[in-house]
XYZ file of N, CA and C in Angstrom:
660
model
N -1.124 20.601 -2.370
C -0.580 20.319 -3.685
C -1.650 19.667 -4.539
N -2.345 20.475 -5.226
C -3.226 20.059 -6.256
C -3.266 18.286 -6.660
N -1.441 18.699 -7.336
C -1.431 17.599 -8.645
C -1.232 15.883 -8.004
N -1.212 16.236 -6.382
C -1.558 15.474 -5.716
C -2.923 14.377 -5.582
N -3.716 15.100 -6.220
C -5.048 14.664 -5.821
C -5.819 14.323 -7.214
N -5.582 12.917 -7.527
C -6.279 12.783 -8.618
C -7.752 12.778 -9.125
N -7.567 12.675 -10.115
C -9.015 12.952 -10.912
C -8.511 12.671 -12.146
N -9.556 11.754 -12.563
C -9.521 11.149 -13.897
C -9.574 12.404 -14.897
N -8.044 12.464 -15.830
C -7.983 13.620 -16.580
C -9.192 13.714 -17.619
N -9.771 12.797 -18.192
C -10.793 12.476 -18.935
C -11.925 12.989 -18.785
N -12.258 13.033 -17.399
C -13.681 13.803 -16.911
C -12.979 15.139 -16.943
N -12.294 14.929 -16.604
C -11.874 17.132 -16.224
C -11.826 17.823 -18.030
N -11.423 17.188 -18.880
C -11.122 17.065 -19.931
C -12.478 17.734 -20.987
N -12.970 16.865 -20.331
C -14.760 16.807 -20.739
C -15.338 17.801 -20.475
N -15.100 18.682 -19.481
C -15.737 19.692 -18.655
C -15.223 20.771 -18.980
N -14.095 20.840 -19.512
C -13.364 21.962 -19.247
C -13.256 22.707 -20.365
N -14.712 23.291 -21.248
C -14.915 23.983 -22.122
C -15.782 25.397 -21.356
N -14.657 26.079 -21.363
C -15.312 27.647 -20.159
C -15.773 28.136 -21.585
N -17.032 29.446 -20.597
C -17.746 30.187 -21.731
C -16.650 31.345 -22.927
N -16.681 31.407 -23.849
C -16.186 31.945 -25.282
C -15.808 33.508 -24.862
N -16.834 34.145 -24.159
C -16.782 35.622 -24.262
C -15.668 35.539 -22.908
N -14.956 36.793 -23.484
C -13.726 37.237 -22.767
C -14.233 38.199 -21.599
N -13.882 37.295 -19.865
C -14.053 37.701 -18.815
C -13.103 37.704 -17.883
N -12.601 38.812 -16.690
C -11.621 38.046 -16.262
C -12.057 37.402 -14.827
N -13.403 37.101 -14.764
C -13.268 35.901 -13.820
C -15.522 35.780 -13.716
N -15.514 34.765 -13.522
C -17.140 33.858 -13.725
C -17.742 34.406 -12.624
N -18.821 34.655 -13.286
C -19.555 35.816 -12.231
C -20.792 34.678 -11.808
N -21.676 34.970 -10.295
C -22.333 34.145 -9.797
C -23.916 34.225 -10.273
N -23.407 34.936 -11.460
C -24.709 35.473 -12.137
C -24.590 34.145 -12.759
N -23.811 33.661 -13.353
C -23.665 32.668 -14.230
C -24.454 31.345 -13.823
N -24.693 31.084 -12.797
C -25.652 30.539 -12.334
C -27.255 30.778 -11.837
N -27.263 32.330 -11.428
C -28.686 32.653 -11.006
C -29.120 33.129 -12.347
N -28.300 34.019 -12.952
C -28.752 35.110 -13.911
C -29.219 34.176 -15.134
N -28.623 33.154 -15.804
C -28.987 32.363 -17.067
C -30.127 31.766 -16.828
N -31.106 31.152 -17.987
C -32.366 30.774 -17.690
C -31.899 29.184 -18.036
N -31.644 28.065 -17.777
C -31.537 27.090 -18.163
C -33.021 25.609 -18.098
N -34.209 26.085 -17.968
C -35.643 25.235 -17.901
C -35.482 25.184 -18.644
N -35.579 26.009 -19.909
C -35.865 25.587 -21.318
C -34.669 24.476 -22.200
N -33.976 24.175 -21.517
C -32.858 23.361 -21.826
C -33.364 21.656 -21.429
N -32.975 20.773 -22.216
C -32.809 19.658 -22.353
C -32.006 19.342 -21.023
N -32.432 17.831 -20.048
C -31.453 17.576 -19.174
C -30.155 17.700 -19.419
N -29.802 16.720 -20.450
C -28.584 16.657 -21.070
C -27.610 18.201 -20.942
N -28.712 18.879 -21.391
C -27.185 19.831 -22.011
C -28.021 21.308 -20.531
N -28.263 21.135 -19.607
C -28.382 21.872 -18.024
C -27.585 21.232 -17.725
N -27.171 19.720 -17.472
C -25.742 19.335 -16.762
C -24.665 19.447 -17.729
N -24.414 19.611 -18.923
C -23.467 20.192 -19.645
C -23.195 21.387 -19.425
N -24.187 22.312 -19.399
C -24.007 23.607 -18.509
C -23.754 23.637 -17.598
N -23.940 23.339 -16.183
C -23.393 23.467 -15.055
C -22.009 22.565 -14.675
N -21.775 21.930 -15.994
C -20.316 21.175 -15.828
C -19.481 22.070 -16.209
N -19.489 22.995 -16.891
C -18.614 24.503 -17.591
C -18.712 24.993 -17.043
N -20.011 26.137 -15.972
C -19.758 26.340 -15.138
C -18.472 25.855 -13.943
N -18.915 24.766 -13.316
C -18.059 24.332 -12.528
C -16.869 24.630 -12.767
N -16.757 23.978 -13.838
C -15.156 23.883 -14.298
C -14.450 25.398 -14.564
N -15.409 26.142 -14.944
C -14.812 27.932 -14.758
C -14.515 28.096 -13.205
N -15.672 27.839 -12.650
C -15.154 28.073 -10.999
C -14.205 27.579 -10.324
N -13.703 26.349 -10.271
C -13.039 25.381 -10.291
C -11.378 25.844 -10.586
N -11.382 26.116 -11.542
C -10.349 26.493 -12.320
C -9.570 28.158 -11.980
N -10.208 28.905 -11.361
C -10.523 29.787 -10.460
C -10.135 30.123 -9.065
N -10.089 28.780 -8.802
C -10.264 28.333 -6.939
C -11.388 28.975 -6.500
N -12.098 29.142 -6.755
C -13.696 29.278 -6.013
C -14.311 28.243 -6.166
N -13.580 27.370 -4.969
C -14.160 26.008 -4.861
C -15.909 26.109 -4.015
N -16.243 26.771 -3.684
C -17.517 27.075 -2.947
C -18.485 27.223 -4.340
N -18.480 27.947 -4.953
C -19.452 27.882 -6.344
C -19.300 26.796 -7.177
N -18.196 26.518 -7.184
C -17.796 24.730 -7.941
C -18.665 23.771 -7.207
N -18.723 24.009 -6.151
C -19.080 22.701 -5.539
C -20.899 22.954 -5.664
N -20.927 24.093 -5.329
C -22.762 24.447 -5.707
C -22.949 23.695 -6.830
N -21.980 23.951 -8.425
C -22.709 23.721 -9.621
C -22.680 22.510 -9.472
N -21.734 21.559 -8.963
C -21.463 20.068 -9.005
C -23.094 19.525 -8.282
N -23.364 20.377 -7.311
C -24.007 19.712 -6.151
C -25.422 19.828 -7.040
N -25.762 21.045 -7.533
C -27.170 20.657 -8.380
C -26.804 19.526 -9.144
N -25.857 19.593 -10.268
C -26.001 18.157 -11.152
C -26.235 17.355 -10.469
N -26.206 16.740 -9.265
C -26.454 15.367 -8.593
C -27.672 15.858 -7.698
N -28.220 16.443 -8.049
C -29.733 17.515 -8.222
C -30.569 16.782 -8.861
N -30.286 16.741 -9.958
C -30.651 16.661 -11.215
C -30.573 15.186 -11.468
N -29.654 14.694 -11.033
C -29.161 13.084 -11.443
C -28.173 12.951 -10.248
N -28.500 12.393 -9.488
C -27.686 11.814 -8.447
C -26.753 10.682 -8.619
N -27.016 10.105 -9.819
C -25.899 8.728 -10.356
C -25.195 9.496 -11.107
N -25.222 10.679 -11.389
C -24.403 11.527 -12.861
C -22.879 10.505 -12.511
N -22.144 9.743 -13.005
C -21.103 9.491 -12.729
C -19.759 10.038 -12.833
N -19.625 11.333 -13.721
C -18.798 12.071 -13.821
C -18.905 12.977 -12.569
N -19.629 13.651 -12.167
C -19.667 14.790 -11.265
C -19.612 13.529 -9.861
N -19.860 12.541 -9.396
C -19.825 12.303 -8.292
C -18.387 11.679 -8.371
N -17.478 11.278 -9.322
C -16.024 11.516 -9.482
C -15.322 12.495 -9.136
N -15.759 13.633 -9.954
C -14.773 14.630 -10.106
C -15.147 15.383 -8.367
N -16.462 15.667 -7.569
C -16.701 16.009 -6.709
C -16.598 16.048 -5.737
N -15.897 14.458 -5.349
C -15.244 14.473 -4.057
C -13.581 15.481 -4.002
N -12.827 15.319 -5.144
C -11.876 15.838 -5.411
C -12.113 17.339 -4.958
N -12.746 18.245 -5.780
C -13.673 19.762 -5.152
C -13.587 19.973 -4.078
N -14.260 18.960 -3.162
C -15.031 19.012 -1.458
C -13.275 18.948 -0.737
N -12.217 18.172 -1.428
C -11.086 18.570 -0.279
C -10.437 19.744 -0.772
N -10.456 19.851 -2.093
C -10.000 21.489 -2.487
C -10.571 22.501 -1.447
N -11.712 22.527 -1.562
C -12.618 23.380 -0.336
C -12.787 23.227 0.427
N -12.107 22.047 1.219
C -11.847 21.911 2.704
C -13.222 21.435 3.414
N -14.045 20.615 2.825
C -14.947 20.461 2.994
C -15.443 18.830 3.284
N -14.333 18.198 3.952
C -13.668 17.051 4.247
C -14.945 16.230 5.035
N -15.891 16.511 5.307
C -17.098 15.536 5.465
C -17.709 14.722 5.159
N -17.994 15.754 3.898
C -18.482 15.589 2.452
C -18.060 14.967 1.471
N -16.424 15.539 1.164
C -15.543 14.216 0.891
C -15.020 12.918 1.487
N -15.271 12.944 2.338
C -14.732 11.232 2.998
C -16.280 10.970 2.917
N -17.112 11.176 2.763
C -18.630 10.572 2.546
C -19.063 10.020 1.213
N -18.265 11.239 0.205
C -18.311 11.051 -1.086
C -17.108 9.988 -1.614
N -15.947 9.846 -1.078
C -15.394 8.953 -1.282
C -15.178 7.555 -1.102
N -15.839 7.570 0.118
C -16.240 5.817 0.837
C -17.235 5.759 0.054
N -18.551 6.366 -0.643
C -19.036 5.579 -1.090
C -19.029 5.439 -2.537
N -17.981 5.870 -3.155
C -17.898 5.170 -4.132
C -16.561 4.192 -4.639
N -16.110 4.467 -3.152
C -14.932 2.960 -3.018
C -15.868 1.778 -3.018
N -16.731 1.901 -2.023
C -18.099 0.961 -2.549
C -18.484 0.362 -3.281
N -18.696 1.765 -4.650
C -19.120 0.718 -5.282
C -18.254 0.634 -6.731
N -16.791 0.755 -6.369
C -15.333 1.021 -7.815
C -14.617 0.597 -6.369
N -14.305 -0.610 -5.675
C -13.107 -0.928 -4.615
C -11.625 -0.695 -5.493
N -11.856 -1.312 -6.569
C -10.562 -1.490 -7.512
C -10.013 0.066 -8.522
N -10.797 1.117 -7.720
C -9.966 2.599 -8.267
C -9.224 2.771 -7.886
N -8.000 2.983 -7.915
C -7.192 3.266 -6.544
C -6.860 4.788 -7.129
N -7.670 5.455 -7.493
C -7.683 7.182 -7.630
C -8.151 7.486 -6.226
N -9.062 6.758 -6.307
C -10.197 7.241 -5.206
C -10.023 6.830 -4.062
N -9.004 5.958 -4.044
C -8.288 5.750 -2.768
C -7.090 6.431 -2.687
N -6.513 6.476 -3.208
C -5.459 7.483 -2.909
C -6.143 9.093 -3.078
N -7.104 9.193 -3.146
C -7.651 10.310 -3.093
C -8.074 10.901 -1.770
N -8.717 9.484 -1.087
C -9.089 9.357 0.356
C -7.914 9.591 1.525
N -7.109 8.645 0.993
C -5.480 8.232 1.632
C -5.306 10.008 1.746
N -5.129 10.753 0.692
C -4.319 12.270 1.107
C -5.381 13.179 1.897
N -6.530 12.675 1.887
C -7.448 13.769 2.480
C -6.958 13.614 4.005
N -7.150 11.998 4.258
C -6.222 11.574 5.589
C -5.329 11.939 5.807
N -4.394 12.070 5.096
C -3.001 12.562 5.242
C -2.611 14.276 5.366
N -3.384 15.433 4.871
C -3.572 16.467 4.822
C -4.631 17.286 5.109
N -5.413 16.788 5.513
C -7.000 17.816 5.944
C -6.108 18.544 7.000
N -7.100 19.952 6.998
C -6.538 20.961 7.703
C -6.952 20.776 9.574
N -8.232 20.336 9.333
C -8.928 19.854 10.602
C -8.930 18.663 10.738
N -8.019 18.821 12.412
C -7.364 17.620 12.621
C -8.443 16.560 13.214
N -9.640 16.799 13.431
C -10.469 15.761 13.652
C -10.474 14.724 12.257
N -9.994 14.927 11.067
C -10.287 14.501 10.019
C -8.672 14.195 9.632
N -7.836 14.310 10.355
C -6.434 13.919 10.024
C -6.076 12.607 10.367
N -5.726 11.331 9.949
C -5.814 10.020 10.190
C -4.397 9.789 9.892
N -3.084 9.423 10.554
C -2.226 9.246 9.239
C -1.925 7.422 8.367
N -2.921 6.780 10.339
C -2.855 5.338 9.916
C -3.729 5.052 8.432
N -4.949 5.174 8.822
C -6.072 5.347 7.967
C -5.268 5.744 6.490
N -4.420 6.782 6.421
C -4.173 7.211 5.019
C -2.985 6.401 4.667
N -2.113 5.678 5.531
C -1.349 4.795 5.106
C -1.721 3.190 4.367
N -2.800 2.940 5.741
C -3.612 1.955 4.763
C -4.301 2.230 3.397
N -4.861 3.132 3.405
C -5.273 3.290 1.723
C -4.218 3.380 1.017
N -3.397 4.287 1.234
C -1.910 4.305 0.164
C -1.721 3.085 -0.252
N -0.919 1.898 0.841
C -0.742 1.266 0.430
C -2.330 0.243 -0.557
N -3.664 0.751 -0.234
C -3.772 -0.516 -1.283
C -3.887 0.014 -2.134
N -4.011 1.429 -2.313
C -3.928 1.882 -3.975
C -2.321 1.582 -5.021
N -1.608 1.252 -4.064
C -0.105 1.200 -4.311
C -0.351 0.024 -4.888
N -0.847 -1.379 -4.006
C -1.000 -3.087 -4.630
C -1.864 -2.723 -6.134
N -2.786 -1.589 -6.450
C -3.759 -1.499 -7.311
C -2.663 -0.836 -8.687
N -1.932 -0.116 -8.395
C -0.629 0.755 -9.051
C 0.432 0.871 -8.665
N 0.955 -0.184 -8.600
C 2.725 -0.070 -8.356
C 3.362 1.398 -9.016
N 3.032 1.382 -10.043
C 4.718 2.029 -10.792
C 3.539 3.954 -10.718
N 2.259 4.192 -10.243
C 2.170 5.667 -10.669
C 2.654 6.462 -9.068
N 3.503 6.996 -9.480
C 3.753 8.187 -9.013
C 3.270 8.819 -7.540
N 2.022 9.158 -8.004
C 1.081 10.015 -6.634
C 0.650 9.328 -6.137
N 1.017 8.103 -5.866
C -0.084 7.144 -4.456
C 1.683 7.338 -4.192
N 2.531 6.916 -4.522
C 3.902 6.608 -3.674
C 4.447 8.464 -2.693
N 3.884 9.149 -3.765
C 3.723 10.829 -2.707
C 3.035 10.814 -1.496
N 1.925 10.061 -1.775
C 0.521 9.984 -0.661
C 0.861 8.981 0.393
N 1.499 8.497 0.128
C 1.950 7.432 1.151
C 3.008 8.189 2.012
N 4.299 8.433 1.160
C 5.066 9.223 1.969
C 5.169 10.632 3.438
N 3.416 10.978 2.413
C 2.856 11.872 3.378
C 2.191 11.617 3.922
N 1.458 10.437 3.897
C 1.088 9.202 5.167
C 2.265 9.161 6.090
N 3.114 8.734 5.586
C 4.223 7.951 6.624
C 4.487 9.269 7.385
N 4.808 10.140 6.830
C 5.298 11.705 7.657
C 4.883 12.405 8.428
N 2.793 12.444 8.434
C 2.306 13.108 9.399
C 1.961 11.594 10.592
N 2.195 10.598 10.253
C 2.324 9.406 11.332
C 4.060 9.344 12.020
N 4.652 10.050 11.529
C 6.174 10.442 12.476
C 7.421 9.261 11.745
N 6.640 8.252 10.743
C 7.297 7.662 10.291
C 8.491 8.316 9.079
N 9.159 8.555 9.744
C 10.437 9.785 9.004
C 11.058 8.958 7.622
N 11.281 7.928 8.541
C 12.126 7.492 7.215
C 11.809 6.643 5.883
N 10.709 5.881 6.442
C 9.691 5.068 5.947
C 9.411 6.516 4.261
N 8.779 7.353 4.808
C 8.502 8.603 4.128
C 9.608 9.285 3.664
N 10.818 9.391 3.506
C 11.923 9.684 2.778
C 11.883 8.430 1.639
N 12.234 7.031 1.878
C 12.277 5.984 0.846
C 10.822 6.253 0.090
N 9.890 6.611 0.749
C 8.714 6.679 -0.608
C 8.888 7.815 -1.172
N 9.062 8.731 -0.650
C 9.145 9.845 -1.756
C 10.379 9.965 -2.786
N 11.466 9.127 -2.462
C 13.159 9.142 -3.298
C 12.315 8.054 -4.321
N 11.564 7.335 -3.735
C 10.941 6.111 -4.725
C 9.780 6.636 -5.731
N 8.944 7.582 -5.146
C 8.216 8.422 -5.923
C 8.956 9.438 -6.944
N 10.181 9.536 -6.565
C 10.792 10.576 -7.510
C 11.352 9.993 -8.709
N 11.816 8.423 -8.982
C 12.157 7.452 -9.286
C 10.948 7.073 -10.212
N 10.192 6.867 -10.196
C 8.706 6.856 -10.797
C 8.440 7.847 -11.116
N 8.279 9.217 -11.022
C 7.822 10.216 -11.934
C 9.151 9.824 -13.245
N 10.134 10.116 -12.710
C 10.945 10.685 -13.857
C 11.028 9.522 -14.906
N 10.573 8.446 -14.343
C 10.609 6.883 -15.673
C 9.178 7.020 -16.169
N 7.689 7.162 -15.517
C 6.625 7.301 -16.024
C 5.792 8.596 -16.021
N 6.296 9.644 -14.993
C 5.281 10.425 -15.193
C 5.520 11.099 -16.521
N 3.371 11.708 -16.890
C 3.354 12.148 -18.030
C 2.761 13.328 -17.684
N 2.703 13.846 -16.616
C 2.052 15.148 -16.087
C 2.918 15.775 -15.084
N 4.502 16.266 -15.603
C 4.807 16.787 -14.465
C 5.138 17.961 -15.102
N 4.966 19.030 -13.669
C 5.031 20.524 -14.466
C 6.341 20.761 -13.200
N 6.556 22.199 -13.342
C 7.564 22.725 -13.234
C 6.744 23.186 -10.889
N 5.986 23.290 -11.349
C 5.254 23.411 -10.175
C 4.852 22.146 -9.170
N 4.801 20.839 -9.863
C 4.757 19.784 -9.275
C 5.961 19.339 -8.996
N 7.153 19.680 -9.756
C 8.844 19.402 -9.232
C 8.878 19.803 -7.798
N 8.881 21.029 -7.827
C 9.059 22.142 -6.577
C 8.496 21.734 -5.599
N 7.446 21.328 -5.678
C 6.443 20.396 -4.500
C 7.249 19.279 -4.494
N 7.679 18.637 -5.411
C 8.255 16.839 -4.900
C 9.958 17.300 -3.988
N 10.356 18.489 -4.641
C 11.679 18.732 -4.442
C 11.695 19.162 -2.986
N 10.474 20.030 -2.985
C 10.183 20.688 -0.792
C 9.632 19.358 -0.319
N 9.397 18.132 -0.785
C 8.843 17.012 -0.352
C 9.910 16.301 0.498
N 10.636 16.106 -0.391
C 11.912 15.533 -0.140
C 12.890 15.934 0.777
N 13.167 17.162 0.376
C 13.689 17.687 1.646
C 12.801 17.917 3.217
N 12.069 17.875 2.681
C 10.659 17.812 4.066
C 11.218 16.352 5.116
N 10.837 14.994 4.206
C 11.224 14.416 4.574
C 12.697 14.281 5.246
N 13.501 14.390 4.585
C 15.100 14.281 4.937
C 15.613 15.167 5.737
N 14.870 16.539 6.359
C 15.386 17.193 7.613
C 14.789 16.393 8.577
N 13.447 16.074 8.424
C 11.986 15.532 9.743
C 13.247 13.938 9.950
N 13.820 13.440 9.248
C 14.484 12.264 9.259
C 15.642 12.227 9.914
N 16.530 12.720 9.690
C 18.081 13.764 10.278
C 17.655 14.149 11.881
N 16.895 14.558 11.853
C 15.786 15.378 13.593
C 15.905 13.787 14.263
N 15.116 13.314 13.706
C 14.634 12.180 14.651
C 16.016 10.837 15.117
N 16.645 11.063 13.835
C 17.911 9.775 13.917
C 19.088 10.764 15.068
N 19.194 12.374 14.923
C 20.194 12.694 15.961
C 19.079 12.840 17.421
N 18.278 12.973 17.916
C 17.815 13.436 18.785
C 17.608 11.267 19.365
N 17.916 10.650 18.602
C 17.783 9.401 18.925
C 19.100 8.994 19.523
N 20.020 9.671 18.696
C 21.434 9.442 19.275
C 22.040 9.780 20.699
N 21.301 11.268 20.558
C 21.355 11.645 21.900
C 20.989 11.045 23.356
N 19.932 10.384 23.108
C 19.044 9.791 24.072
C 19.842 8.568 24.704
N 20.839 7.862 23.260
C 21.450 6.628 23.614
C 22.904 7.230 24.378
N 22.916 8.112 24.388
C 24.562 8.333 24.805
C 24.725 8.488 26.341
């Protein structure tokens, strides 16, 4: 679930001027084929931030992450791209890279709690379970939670902390509590992020029902 995984709308915002001429999808020429030396630093990482963000936008998180990865080429402090980049690296499943990219700039921003709850779901959802933590992603939840009480997607991230750690019910109250919080503050919910909170919920509340009768059983 994407809308899970934040990123400062501001940087994406910034980036997200794709090229003018009508294509129906960003060719990898767009990176080899253009001549960009003769360009000013400035505006080669303005270019390869449009890039990205065409690829990106795309799901060809593998060329996204190329264009990201030169800008910090180019400028390794770029502070926008080493934001927006860890976000990329779990899109693309590339969960190394992101828990590398994300510890260190909990480092040096402790008080983001994007970027911890960013960490928290990689824990909570990486596909490879060497990289699946659910304690680990509960602890971050919660401190991005002390950092943001009332938003929304750390109280999701937690829930799905609590859920792949077997904590059933724990993870039903955060997500009824996350649902409770979108509908008083969220300002980004689409019709596609419902559907996800709505299979959330019920996710929780069968995995919950399972565990409280199969508990009953045991006592009888």
């Amino acid at each position: 679930m994407k809308s899970h995984l934040l990123v400062i709308a501001s940087l994406l915002l910034a980036s997200s001027c794709v090229f003018s001429q009508e294509t129906g999808s960003t060719s990898n020429a767009a990176l080899s084929g253009l001549s960009i030396e003769t360009q000013t630093t400035e505006e080669r990482i303005q270019f390869l931030l449009d890039v990205a963000t065409a690829y990106f936008n795309e799901d060809d998180f593998e060329s996204a992450i190329s264009a990201y990865e030169r800008i910090l080429e180019i400028d390794p402090m770029h502070q926008q791209t080493r934001f927006i980049i860890g976000h990329v690296y779990i899109s693309g499943k590339q969960y190394k890279k992101a828990e590398e990219q994300l510890s260190a700039l909990i480092e040096d921003y402790p008080e983001d709690f994007k970027l911890l709850n960013n960490l928290a779901w990689l824990y909570a959802t990486a596909e490879d379970p060497s990289f699946r933590d659910g304690q680990k992603a509960i602890s971050l939840a919660r401190q991005a939670i002390v950092l943001a009480p009332n938003d929304h997607h750390v109280w999701s991230t937690l829930s799905e902390a609590y859920y792949v750690s077997s904590e059933y019910e724990k993870a039903y109250r955060s997500i009824n509590h996350m649902a409770a919080l979108a509908a008083r503050y969220g300002t980004d919910i689409t019709k596609e992020s419902v559907e996800d909170y709505n299979e959330q919920i019920r996710k929780c509340k069968r995995a919950m029902d399972t565990a409280e009768a199969i508990k009953g059983d045991l006592e009888e």
